[in-house]
Tab-separated table of C-alpha atoms in Angstrom:
chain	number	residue	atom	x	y	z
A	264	UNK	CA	0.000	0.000	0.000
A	265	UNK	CA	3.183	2.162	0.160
A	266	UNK	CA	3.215	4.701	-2.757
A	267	UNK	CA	7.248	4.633	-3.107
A	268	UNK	CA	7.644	0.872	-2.758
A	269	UNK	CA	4.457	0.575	-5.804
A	270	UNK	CA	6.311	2.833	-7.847
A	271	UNK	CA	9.660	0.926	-7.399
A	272	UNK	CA	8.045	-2.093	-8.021
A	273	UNK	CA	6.023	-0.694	-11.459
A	274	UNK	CA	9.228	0.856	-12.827
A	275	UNK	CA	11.452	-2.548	-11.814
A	276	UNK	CA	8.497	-4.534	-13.678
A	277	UNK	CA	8.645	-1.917	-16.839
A	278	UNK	CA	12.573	-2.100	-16.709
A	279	UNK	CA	12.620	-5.811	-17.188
A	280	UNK	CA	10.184	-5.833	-19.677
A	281	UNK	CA	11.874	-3.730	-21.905
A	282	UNK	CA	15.003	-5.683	-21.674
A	283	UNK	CA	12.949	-8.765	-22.766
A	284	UNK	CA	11.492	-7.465	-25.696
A	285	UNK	CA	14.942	-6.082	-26.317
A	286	UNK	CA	16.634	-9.359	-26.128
A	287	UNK	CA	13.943	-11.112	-27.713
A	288	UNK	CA	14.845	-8.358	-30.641
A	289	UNK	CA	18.561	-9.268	-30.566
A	290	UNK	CA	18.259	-12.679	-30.724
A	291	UNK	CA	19.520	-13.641	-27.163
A	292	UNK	CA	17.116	-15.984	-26.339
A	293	UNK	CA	18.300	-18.364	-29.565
A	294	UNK	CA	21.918	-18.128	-28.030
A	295	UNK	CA	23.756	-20.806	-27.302
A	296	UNK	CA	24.746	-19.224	-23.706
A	297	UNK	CA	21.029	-18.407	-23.281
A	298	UNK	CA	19.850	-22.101	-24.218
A	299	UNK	CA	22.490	-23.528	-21.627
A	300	UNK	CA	20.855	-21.636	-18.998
A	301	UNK	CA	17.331	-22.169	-19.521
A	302	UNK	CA	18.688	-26.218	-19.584
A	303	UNK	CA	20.149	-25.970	-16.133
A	304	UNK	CA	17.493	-23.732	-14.663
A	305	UNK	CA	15.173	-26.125	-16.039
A	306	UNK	CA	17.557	-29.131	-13.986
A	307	UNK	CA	17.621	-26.880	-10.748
A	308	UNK	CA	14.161	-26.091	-10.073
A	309	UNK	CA	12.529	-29.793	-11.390
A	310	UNK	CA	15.087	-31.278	-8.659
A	311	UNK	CA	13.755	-28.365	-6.243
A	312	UNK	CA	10.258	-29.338	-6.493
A	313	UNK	CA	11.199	-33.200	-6.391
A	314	UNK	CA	13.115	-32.684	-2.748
A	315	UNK	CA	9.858	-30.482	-1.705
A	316	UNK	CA	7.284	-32.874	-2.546
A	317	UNK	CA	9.385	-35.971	-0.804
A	318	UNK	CA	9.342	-34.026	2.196
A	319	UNK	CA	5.796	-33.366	2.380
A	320	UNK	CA	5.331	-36.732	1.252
A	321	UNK	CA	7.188	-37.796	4.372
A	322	UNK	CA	5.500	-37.734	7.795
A	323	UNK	CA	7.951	-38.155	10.585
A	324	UNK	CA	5.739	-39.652	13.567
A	325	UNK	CA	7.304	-39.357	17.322
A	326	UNK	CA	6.787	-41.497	19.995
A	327	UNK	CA	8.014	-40.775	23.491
A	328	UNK	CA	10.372	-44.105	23.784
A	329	UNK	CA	12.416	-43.621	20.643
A	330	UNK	CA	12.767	-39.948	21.335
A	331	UNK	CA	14.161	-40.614	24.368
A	332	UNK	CA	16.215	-43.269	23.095
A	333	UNK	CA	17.403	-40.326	20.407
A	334	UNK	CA	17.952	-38.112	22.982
A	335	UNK	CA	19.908	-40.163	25.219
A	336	UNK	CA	22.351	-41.297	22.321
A	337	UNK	CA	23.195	-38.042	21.272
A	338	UNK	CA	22.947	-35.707	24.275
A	339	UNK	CA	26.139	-34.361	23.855
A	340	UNK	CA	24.254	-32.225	21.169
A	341	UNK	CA	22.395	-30.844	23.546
A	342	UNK	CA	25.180	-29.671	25.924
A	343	UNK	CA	24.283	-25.574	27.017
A	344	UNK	CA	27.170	-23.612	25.387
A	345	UNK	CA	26.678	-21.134	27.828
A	346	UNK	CA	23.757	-20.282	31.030
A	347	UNK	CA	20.497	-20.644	30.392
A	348	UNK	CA	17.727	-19.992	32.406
A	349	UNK	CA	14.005	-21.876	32.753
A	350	UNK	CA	11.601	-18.377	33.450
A	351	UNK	CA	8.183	-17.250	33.453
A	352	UNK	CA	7.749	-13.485	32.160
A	353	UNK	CA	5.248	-11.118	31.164
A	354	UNK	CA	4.665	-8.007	29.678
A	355	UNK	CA	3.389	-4.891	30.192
A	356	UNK	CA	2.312	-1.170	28.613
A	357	UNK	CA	1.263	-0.207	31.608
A	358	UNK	CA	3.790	-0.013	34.439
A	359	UNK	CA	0.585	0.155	37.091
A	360	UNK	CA	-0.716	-2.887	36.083
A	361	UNK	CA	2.982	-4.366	35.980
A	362	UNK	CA	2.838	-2.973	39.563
A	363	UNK	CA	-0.345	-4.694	40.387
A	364	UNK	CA	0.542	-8.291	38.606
A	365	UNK	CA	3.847	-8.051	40.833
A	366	UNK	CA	1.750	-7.924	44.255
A	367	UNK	CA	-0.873	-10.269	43.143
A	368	UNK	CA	2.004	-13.187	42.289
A	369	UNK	CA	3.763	-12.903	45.347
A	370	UNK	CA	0.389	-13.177	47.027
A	371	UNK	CA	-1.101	-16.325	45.066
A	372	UNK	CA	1.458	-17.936	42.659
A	373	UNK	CA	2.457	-16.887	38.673
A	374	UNK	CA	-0.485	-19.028	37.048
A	375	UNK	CA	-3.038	-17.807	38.752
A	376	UNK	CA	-1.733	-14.000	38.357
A	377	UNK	CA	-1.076	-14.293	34.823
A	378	UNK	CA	-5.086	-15.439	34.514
A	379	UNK	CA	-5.900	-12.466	36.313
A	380	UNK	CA	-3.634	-10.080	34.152
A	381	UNK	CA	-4.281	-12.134	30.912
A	382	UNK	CA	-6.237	-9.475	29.126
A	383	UNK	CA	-3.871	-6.129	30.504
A	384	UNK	CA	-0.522	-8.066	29.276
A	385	UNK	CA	1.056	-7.614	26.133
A	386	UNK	CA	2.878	-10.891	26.369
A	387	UNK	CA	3.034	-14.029	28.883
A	388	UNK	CA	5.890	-16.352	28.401
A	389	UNK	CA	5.449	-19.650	31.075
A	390	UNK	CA	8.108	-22.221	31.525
A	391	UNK	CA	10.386	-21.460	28.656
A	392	UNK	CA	14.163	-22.062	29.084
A	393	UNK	CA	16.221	-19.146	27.478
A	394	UNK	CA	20.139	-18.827	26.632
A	395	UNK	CA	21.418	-16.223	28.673
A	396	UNK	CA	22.000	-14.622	24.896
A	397	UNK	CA	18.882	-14.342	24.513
A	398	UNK	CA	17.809	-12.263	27.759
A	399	UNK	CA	17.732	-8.557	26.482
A	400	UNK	CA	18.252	-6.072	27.146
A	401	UNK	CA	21.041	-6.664	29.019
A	402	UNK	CA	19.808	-4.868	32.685
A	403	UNK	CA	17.451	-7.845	32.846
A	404	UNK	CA	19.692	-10.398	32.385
A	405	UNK	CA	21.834	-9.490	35.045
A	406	UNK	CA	18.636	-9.097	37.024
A	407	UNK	CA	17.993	-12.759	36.366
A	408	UNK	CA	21.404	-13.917	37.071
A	409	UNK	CA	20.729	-12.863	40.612
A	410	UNK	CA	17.747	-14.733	41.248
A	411	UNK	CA	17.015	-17.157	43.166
A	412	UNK	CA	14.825	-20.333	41.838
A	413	UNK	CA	11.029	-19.397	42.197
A	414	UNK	CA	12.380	-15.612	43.028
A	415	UNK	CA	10.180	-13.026	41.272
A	416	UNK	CA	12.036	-9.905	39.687
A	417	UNK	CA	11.498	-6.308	40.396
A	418	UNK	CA	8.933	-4.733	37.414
A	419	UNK	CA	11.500	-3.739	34.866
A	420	UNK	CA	11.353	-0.947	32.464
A	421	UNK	CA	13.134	-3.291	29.500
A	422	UNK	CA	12.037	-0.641	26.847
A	423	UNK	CA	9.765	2.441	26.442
A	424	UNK	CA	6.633	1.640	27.141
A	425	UNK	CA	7.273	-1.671	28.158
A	426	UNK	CA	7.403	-3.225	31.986
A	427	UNK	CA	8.598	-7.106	32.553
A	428	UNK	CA	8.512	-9.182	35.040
A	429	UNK	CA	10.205	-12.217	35.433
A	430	UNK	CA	9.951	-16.028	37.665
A	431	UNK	CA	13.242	-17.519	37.481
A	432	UNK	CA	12.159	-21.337	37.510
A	433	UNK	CA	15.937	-22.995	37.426
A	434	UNK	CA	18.935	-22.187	36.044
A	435	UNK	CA	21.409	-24.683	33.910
A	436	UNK	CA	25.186	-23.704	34.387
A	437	UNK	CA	27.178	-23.459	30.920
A	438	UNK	CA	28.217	-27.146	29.625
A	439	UNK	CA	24.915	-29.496	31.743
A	440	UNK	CA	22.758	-31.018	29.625
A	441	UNK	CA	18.902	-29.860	30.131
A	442	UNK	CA	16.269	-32.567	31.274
A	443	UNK	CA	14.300	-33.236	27.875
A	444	UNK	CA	10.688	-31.918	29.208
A	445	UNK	CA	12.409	-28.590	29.312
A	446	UNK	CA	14.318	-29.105	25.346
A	447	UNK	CA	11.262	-31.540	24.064
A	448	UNK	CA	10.852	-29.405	21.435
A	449	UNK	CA	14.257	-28.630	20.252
A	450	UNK	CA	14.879	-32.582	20.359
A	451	UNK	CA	12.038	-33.324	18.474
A	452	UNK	CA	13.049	-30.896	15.714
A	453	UNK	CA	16.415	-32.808	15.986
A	454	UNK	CA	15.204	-36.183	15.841
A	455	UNK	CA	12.551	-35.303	12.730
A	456	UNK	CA	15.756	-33.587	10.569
A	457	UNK	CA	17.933	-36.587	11.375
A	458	UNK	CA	14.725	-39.040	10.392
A	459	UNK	CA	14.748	-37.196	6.914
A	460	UNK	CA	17.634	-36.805	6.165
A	461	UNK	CA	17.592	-40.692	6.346
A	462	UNK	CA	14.920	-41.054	4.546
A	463	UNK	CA	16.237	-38.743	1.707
A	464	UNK	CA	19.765	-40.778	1.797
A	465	UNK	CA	17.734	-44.061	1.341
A	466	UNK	CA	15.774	-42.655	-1.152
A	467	UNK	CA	19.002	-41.380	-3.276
A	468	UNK	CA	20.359	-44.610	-3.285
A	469	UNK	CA	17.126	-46.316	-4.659
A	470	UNK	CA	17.837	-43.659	-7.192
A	471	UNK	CA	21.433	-44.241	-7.864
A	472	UNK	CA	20.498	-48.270	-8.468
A	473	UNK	CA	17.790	-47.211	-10.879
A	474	UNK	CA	19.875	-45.172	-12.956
A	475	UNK	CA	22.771	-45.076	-14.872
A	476	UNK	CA	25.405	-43.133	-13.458
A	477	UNK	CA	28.427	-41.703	-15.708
């Protein structure tokens, strides 16, 4: 809807039509360079589309055994390059409300706040292990690296406009190995890319004894 980007886009679109009909005037697309091209293009985006439709031909089912059995045989994968942390935080515009979640928490516990505050936060994050990396900005980081587990933070202005506060759950020193409830989902998306990329090596192979290879 931007009237600069639609006129960049219109004058792009009249630019490379005018080249076309200019090469199609000049004989360019009869070239031999032009031909070669158009061959391997042709090669490149056929064998594109075949490696997309065998992976949506291929589902990848999980059950809780073998990824367990995955996880154990390859945990060293899974090793924490540096601190991470296991949190609950939330959100706020509205440092008053922040204010308000704060007391209610310490009162009750973080689910039952975060119910209460549902509709006044502008995000609630519960349970989720972070890479100390990934904390930002970096005032609340070290806030978090002082807590103690099940500690709630201070509200914290993180950004105009914008009030966290945080539960520090547990925190997992640089080289330990997180339980897998806490990386399920990491090790799942592990344990389906090494599945495929099975798959796709068996399925090469069928290829290579079905063809002729020079």
């Amino acid at each position: 809807g931007n009237n600069q980007f639609r006129s960049e886009i219109i004058r792009n679109w009249v630019n490379r039509e005018c080249l076309y009909q200019q090469a199609v005037k000049e004989g360019i697309l009869k070239s031999n360079e032009y031909q070669k091209i158009i061959e391997d293009s042709k090669k490149e985006l056929a064998a594109a589309l075949m490696l997309k439709k065998f992976y949506e031909d291929k589902e990848t089912s999980i059950d809780d055994k073998s990824l367990e059995t995955y996880f154990v045989s390859h945990n060293d994968q899974f090793r924490l390059n540096n601190e991470a942390y296991l949190l609950n935080r939330i959100n706020f515009t509205n440092e008053d409300k922040a204010i308000q979640f704060r007391m209610t928490v310490i009162e009750s516990n973080w689910n039952k706040a975060s119910n209460v505050f549902k509709k006044d936060a502008s995000k609630i994050i519960l349970n989720v292990m972070y890479d100390g990396v990934e904390i930002h900005p970096a005032g609340l980081l070290r806030i978090v690296e002082e807590l103690d587990p099940k500690e709630i933070s201070i509200v914290v202005n993180t950004s105009e406009n914008n009030y966290s506060i945080v539960q520090l759950l547990e925190k997992y020193p640089k080289g330990t190995i997180p339980p897998l409830d806490i990386i399920k989902d990491k090790v799942s998306s592990m344990y389906i890319s090494n599945r495929k990329e099975m798959q796709f090596k068996d399925y090469l192979e069928g290829l290579y004894s079905q063809n002729d290879i020079e």
